[in-house]
Coordinates of C-alpha atoms in Angstrom, one line a residue:
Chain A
X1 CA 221.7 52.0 64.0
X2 CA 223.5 48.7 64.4
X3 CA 222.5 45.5 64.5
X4 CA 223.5 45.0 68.3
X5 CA 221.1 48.4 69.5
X6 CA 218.5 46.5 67.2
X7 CA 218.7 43.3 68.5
X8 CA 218.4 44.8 72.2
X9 CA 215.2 46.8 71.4
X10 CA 213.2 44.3 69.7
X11 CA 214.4 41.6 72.2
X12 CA 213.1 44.1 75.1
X13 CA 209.9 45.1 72.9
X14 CA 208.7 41.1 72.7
X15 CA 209.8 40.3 76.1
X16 CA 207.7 43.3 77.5
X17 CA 204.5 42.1 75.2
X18 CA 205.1 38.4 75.0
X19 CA 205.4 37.1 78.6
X20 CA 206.7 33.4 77.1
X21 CA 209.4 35.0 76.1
X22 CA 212.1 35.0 78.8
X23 CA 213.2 38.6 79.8
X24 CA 216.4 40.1 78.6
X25 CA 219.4 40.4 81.0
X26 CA 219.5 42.8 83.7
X27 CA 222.6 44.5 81.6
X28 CA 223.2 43.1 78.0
X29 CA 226.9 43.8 78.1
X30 CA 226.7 40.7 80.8
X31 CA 224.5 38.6 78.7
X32 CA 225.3 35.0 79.1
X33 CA 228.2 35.7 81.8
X34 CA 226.7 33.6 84.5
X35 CA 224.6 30.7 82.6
X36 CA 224.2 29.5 78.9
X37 CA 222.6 32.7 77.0
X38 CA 219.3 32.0 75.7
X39 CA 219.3 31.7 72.0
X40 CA 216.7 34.8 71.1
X41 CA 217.7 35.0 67.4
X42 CA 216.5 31.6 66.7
X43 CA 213.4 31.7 69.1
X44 CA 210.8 31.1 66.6
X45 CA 207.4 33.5 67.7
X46 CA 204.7 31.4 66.8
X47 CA 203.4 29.2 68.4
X48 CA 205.9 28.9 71.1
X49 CA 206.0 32.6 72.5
X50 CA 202.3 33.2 70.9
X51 CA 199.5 32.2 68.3
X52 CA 197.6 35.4 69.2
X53 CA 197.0 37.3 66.3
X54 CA 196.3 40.4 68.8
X55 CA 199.9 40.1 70.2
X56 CA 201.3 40.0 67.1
X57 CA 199.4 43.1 65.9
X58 CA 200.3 44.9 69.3
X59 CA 204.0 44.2 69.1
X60 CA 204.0 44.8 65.2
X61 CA 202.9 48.8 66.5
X62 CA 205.3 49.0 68.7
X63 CA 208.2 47.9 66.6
X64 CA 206.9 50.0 63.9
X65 CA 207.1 53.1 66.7
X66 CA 210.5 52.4 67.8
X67 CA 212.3 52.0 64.6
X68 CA 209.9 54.0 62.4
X69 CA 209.4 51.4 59.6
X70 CA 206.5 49.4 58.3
X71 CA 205.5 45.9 58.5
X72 CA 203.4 46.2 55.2
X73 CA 203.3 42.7 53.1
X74 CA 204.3 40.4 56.7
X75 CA 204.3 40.5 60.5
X76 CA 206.4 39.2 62.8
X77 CA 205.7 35.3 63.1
X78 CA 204.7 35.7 59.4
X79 CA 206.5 33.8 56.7
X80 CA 210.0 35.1 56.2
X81 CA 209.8 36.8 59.8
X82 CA 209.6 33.2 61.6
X83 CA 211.7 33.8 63.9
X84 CA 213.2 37.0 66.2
X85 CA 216.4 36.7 64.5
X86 CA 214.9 37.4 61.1
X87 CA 212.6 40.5 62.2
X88 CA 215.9 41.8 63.8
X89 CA 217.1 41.3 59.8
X90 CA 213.5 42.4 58.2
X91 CA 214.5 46.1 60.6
X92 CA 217.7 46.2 59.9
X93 CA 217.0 45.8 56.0
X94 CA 214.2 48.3 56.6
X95 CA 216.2 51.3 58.4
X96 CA 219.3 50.9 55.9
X97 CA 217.3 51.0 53.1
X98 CA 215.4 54.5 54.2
X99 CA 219.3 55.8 55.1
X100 CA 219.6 55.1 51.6
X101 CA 216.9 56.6 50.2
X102 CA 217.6 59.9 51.7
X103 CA 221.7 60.2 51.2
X104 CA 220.3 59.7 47.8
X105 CA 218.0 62.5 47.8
X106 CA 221.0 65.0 49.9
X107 CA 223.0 64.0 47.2
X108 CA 220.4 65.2 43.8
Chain B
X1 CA 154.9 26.3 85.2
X2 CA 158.5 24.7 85.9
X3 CA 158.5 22.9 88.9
X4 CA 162.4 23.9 89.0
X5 CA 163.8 26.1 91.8
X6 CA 166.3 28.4 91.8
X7 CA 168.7 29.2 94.3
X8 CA 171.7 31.8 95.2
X9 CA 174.6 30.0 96.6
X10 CA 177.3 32.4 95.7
X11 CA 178.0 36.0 95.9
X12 CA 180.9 38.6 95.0
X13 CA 181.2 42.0 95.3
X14 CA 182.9 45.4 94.8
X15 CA 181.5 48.6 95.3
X16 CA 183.3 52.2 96.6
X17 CA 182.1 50.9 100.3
X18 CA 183.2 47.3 100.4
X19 CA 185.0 45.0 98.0
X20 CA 184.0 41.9 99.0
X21 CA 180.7 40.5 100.4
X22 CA 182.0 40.6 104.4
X23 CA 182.9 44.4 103.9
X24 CA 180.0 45.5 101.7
X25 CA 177.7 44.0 104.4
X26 CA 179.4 45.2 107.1
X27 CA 179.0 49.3 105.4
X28 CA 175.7 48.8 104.4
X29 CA 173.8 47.1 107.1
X30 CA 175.3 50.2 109.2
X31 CA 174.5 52.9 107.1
X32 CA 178.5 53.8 105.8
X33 CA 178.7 55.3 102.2
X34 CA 181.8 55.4 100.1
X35 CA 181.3 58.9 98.2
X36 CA 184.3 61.3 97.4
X37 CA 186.0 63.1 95.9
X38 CA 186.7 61.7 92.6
X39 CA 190.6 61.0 92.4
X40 CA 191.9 59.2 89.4
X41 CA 190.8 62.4 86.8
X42 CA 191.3 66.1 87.4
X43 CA 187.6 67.2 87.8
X44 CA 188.7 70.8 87.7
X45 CA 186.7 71.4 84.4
X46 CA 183.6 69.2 85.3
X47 CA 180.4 70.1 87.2
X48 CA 181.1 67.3 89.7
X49 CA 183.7 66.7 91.5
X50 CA 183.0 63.0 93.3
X51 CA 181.6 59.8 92.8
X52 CA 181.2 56.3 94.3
X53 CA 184.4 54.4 93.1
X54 CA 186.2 51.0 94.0
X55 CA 189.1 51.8 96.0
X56 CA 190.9 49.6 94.6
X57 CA 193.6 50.8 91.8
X58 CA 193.8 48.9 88.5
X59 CA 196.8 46.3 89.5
X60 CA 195.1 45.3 92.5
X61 CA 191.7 44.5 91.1
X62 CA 193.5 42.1 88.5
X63 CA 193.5 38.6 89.7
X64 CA 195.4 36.0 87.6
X65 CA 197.0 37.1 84.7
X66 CA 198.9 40.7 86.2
X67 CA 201.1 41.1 82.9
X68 CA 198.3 41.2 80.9
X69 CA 196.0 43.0 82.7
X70 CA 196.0 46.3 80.6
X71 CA 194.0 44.3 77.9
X72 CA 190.8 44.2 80.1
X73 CA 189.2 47.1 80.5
X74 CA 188.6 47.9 84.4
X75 CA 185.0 46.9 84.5
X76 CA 186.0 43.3 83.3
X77 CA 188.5 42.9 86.3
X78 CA 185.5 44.0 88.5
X79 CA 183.6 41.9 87.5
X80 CA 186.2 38.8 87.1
X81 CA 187.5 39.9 90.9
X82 CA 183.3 39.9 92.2
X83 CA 182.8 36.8 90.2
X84 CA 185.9 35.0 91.5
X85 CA 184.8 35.7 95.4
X86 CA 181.1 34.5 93.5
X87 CA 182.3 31.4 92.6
X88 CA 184.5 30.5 95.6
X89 CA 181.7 30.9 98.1
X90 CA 179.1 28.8 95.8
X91 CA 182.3 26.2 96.2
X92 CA 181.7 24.8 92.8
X93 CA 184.2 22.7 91.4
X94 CA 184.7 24.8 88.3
X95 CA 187.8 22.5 87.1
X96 CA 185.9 19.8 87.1
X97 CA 182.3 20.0 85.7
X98 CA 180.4 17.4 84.8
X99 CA 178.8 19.3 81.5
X100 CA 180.2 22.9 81.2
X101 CA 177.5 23.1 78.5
X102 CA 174.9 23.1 82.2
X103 CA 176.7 26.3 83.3
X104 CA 175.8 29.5 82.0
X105 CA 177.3 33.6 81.6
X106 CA 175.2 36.0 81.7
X107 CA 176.5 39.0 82.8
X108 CA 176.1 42.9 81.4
X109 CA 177.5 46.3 81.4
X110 CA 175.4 48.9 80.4
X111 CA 178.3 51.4 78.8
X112 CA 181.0 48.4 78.5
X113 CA 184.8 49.9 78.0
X114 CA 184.4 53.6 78.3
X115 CA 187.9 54.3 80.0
X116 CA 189.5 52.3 76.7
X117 CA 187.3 53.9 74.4
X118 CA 188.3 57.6 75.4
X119 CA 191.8 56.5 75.5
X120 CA 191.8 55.0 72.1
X121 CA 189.9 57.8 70.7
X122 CA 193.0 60.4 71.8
X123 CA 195.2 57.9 70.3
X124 CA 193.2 57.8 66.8
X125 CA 193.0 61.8 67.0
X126 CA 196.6 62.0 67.9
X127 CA 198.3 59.3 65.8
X128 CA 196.4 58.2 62.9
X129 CA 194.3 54.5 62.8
X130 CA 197.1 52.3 62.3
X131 CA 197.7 53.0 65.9
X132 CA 195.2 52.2 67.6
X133 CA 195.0 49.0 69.5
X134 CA 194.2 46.1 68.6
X135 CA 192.8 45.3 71.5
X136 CA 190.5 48.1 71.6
X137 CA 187.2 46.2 70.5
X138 CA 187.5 43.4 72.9
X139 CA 188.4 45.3 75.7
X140 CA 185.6 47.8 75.2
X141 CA 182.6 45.8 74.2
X142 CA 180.0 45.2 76.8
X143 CA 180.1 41.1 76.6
X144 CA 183.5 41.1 77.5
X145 CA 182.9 41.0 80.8
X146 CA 180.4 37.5 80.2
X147 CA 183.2 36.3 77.8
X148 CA 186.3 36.6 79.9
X149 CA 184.2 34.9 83.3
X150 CA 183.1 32.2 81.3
X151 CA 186.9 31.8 79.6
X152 CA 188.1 31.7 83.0
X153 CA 185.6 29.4 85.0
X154 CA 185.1 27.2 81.7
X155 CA 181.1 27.5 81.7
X156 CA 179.9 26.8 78.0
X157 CA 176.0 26.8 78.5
X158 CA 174.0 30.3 77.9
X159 CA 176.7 32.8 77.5
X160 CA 175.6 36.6 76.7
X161 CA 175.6 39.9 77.8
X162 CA 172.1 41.5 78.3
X163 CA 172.5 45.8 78.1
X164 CA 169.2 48.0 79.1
X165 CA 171.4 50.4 80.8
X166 CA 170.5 50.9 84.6
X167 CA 168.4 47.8 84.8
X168 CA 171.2 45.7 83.3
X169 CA 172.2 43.9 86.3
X170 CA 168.9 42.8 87.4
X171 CA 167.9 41.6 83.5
X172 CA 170.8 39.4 83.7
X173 CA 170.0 37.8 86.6
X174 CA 166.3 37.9 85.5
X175 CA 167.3 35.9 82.2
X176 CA 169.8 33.5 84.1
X177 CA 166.6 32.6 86.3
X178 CA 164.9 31.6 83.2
X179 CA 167.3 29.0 82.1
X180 CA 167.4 27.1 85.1
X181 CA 164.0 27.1 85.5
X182 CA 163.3 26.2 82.2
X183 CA 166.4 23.4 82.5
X184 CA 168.1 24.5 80.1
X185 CA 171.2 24.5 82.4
X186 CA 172.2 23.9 86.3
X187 CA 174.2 27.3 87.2
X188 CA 174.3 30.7 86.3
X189 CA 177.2 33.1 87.0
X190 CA 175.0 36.0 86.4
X191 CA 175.1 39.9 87.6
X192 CA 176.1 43.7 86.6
X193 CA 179.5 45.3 86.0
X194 CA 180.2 48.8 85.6
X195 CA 183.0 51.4 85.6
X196 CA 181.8 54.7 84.0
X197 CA 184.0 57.6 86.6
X198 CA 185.9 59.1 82.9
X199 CA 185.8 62.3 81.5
X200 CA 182.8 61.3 79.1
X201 CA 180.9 59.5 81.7
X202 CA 181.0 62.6 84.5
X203 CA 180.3 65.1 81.5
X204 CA 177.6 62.9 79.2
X205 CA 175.8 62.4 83.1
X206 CA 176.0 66.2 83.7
X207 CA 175.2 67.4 80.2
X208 CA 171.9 66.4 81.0
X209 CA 171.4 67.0 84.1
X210 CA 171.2 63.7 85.6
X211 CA 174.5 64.4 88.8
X212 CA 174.6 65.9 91.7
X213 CA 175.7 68.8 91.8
X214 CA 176.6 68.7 95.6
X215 CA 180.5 69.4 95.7
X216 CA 180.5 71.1 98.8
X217 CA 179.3 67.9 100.7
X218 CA 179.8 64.7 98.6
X219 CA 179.0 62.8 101.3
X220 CA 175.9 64.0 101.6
X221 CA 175.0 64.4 97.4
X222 CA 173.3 60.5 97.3
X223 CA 169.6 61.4 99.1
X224 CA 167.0 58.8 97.4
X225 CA 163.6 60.1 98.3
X226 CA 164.8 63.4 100.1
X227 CA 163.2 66.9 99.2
X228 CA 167.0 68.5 98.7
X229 CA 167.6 65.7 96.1
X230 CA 169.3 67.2 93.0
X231 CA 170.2 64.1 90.8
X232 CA 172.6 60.6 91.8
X233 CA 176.0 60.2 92.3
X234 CA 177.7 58.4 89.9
X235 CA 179.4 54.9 91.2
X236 CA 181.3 52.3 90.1
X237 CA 181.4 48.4 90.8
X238 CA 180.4 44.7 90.2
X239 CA 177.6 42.4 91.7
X240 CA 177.8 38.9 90.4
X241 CA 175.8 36.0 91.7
X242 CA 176.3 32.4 91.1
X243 CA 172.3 30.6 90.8
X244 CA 171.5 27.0 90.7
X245 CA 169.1 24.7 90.4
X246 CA 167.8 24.3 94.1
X247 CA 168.3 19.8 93.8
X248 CA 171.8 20.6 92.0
X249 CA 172.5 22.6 95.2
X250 CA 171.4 20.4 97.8
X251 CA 173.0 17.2 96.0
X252 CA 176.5 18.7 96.4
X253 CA 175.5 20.2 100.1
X254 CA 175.6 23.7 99.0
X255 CA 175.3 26.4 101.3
X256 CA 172.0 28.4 100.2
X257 CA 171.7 32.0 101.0
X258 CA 168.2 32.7 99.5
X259 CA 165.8 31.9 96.9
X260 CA 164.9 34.0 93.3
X261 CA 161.2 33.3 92.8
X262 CA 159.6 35.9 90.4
X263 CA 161.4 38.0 87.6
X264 CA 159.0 41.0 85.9
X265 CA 160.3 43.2 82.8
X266 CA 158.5 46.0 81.0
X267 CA 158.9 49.1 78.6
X268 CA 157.8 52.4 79.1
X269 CA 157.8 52.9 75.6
X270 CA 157.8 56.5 76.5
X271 CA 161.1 58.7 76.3
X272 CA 164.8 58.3 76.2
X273 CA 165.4 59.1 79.8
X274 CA 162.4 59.8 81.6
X275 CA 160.3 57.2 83.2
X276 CA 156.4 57.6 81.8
X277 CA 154.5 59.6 84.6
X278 CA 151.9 57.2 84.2
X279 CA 153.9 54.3 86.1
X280 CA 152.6 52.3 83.3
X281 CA 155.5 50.6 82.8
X282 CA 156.6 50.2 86.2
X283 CA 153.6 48.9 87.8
X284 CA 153.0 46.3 85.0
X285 CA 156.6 44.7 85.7
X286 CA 155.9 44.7 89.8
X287 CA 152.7 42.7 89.1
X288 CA 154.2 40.7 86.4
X289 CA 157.2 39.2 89.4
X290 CA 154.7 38.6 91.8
X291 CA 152.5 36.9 89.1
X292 CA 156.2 34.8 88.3
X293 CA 156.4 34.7 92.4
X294 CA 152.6 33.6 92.6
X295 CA 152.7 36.0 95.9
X296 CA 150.0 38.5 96.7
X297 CA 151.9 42.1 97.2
X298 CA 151.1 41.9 100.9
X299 CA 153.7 39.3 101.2
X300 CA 156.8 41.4 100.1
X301 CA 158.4 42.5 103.2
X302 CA 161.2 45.1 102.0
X303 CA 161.5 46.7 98.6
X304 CA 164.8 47.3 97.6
X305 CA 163.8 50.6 95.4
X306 CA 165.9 52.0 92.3
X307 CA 165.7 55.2 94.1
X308 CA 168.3 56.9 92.4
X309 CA 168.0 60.4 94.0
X310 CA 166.7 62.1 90.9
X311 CA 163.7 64.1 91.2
X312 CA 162.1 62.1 88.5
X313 CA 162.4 58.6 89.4
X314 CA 162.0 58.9 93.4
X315 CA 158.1 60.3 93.0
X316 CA 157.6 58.4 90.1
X317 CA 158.7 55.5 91.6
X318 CA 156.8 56.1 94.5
X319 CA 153.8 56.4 92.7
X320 CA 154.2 53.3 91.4
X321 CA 154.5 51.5 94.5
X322 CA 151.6 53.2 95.4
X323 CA 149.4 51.7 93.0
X324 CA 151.0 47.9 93.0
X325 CA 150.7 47.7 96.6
X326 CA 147.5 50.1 97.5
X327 CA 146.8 50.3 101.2
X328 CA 149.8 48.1 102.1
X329 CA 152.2 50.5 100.7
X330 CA 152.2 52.3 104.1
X331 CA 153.3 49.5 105.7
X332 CA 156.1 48.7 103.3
X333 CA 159.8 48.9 104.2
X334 CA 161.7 50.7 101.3
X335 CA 165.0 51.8 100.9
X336 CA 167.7 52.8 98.1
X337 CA 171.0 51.6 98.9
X338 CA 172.3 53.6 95.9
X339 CA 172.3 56.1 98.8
X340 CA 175.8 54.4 99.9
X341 CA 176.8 53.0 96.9
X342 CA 176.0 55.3 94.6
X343 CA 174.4 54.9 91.2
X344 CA 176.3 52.1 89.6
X345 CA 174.3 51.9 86.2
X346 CA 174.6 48.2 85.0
X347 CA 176.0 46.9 88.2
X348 CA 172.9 48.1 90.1
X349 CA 171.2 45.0 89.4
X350 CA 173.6 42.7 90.7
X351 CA 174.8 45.1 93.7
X352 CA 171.1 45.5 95.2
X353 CA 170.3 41.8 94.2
X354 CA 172.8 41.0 96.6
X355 CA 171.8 43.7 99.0
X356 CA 168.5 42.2 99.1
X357 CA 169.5 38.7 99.2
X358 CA 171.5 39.4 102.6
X359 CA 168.8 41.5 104.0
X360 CA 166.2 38.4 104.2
X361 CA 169.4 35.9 105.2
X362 CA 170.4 38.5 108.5
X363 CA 167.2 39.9 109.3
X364 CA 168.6 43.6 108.6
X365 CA 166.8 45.6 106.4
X366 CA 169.5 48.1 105.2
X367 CA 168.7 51.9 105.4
X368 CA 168.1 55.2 103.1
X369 CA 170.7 57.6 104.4
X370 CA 171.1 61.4 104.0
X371 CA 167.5 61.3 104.5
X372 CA 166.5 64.8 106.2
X373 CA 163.8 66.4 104.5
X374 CA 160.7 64.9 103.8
X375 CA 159.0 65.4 99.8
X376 CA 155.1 65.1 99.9
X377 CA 155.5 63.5 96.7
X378 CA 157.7 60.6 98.7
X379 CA 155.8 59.9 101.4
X380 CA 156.5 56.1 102.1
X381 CA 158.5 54.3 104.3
X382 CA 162.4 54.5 103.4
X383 CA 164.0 53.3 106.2
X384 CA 165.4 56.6 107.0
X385 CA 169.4 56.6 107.8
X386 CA 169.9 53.4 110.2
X387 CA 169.4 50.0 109.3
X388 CA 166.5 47.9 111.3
X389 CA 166.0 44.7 112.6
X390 CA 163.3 42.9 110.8
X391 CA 162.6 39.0 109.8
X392 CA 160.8 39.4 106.4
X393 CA 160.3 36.6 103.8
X394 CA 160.0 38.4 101.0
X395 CA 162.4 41.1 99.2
X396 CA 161.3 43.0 95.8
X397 CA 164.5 44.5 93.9
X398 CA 163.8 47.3 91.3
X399 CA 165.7 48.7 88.8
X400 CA 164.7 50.5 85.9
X401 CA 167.0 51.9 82.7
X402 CA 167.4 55.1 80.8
X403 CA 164.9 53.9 77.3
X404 CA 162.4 52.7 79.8
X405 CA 164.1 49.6 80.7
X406 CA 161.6 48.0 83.9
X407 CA 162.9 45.0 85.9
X408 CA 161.9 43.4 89.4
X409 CA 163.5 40.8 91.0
X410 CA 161.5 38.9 93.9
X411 CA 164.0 36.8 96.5
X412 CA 162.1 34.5 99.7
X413 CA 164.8 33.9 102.4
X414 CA 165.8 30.1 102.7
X415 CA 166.1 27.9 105.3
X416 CA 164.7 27.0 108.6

């Protein structure tokens, strides 16, 4: 999965859980036609979309469901995960990494 | 003995035949139910088909906050949606107190998030723990209700939930009474809240026997005091009720719709479910509130009874009356409004406070209906199926919980 069908989930994910977050364009192959695009990658989750430890742990779920990986030392909002960009990045790293793992094991 | 008075001067509502204060008068005072068929499950497996609920869907009961609403559990937005009508008519200016610490919560559930728990529970089954919510403890524990009002009006002073099943609502209001009184605040947003119509609610009630079995004519199933009783009708709802301290009230020109002058609570001490045959319990907590009221019992006008259509409690109840009142019982006027509303468990309290608070302020004693067959063993006055025209002082509620749970409420009308 690329980082573009990444970036679209987990922007629609947050914006469907985290109502400060403003919600994505109606199409995102028209994002930012008609006004300056909001900057999502460097929107930083907490405090400004939300401090609630509950919303964290609910988006965190549904991530996890989406893209089948596992926020196990961090959450999003955590260190290293400050921002949306960088859970986009923590996902990406994630889903490569498990492609990885099994061309390996096709390949033994 | 507090010289401190204690008034009602706000009142919100939701029950399957009204879901605000105008429309819940309007049903009861003429005798309307709201039973039916149950339709938010498929009751095809389940002894009973129908119940009293809301008819109001989940989206519509939310006020505020509609994005978030799926992390309250339905019986919080009843009771934030009866205690926002509550706390508009009082008229208090909850954005502005002058010592939020003065304003107290007290407001109970008697099964809390059942709907949230069953749905969490098929999740856990289905999908392991790391998927359950995290929202599934606050949405499902019975003080939620008390937390999320006082979040939202800002009240900081006595804040607690108070659980004794079926008597719930009137224990709050019972406890709320004894704060003001006793000065340790000014106002109480205080009442019952209750949404139990799930799979495990129809089918824990039935297991034992408690429903009506009467599918064939739901409308008819609720019959407090009747000989073809077979068991109540489960409802759901909210009562909430904003009290105050009677100079508090006057000093900001409050409108007063009635005053709460004795509270009485008791144990049975005597089985799970079952009320003790001897009354014991029952009788003690009448004469405790008219102790608390300083009345004699011929000065209770109307008793707003339990009456919950059960074999059990309508003769034991009864009985009871019986032997608070003696001779005068005959000339009581009783009747169970659960026989429109349905049973609605820890909401009762706060329903039928209202119910009896509205009674004394119109002058219309609300009636028993589906009453048809008379029981010798219930042989009082019930106010049989339309609603009379009386001026009475004094109003008695009763409601009484599942663990032997006793509590009577005793309102004077106000004014003139």
């Amino acid at each position: 999965m690329d980082r573009k069908r990444i970036r679209e989930e987990v922007i629609e994910i947050l914006a469907n859980k985290l109502h400060k977050l403003p919600p994505p364009p109606p199409s995102w192959e028209t994002e930012g036609e008609d006004e300056e695009p909001f900057d999502y990658d460097a929107q930083v989750i907490k405090p400004e979309i939300t401090d609630n430890h509950l919303d964290i742990a609910e988006v965190a779920m549904d991530l996890e469901d989406a893209f089948g990986v596992n926020f196990e030392e961090a959450l999003p909002g955590d260190a290293g995960m400050e921002s949306i960009g960088k859970v986009i990045d923590y996902i990406q790293a994630r889903i490569q990494t498990a492609h990885a793992k099994t061309a390996k094991k096709e390949d033994d | 003995m507090s010289d401190r008075r204690v008034v009602v001067t706000g009142m919100g509502v939701l029950a399957c035949n009204g879901i605000d204060v105008p429309s819940f008068w309007d049903a009861i005072s003429q005798g309307r139910h709201g039973i039916r068929t149950i339709t938010t499950l498929d009751t095809a497996l389940h002894e009973t088909s129908f119940a009293g609920q809301v008819p109001l869907d989940n989206l519509t009961l939310v006020i505020g906050d509609k994005k978030n609403a799926r992390r309250k559990d339905r019986f919080v937005h009843l009771a934030l949606r009866a205690a926002a009508e509550a706390m508009a008519m009082s008229g208090l200016d909850f954005k502005n107190w002058k010592n939020p610490f003065r304003v107290a919560t007290i407001v109970g559930s008697g099964i809390g998030g059942l709907t949230t728990i069953e749905e969490e529970a098929k999740v856990l089954a289905a999908r392991g723990p790391s998927r359950v919510s995290p929202f599934l403890v606050p949405k499902m524990i019975v003080d939620s209700a008390a937390g999320d009002i006082s979040i939202m009006y800002g009240a900081k002073g006595p804040n607690y939930c108070i659980t004794t099943a079926c008597a719930t609502g009137s224990h709050c209001i019972g406890a709320a009474f004894h704060h003001i009184r006793h000065g340790q605040c000014d106002v109480a947003i205080t009442g019952g809240s209750e949404s139990p119509i799930t799979h495990l609610g129809l089918a824990g009630f039935n297991s034992m026997g408690a429903l009506s079995r009467r599918n064939s004519s739901p409308e008819t199933a609720s019959r407090p005091f009747d000989r073809e009783r077979d068991g109540f009708v489960i409802g759901e709802g909210a009562g909430i009720l904003i009290i105050e301290e009677l100079e508090h009230a006057r000093a900001r020109g409050a409108t007063i719709h009635a005053e709460i002058i004795g509270y009485g609570c008791t144990g049975d001490a005597f089985h799970e479910t079952q009320p003790d045959p001897t009354g014991a319990g029952g009788i003690a907590c009448m004469r405790m509130a008219l102790e608390d009221a300083r009345l004699n019992p011929e000065a209770i006008g109307y008793i707003n009874a339990h009456g919950t259509s059960t074999k059990y409690n309508d003769s034991g109840e009864t009985k009871v009356i019986k032997q608070v009142f003696g001779d005068y019982a005959r000339s009581l006027m009783i009747s169970s409004t659960k026989s429109m509303t349905g049973h609605t468990l820890g909401a009762a309290g706060g329903i039928e406070a209202i119910v009896s608070v509205l009674a004394l302020k119109n002058g219309i004693l609300p009636p028993t209906i589906n009453y048809s067959t008379p029981d010798p063993e219930c042989d009082l006055d019930y106010i049989p199926n339309t609603a009379r025209a009386v001026r009475t002082e004094y109003a008695l509620s009763n409601n009484l919980g599942f663990g032997g749970h006793n509590a009577s409420l005793i309102f004077k009308r106000f004014g003139d």
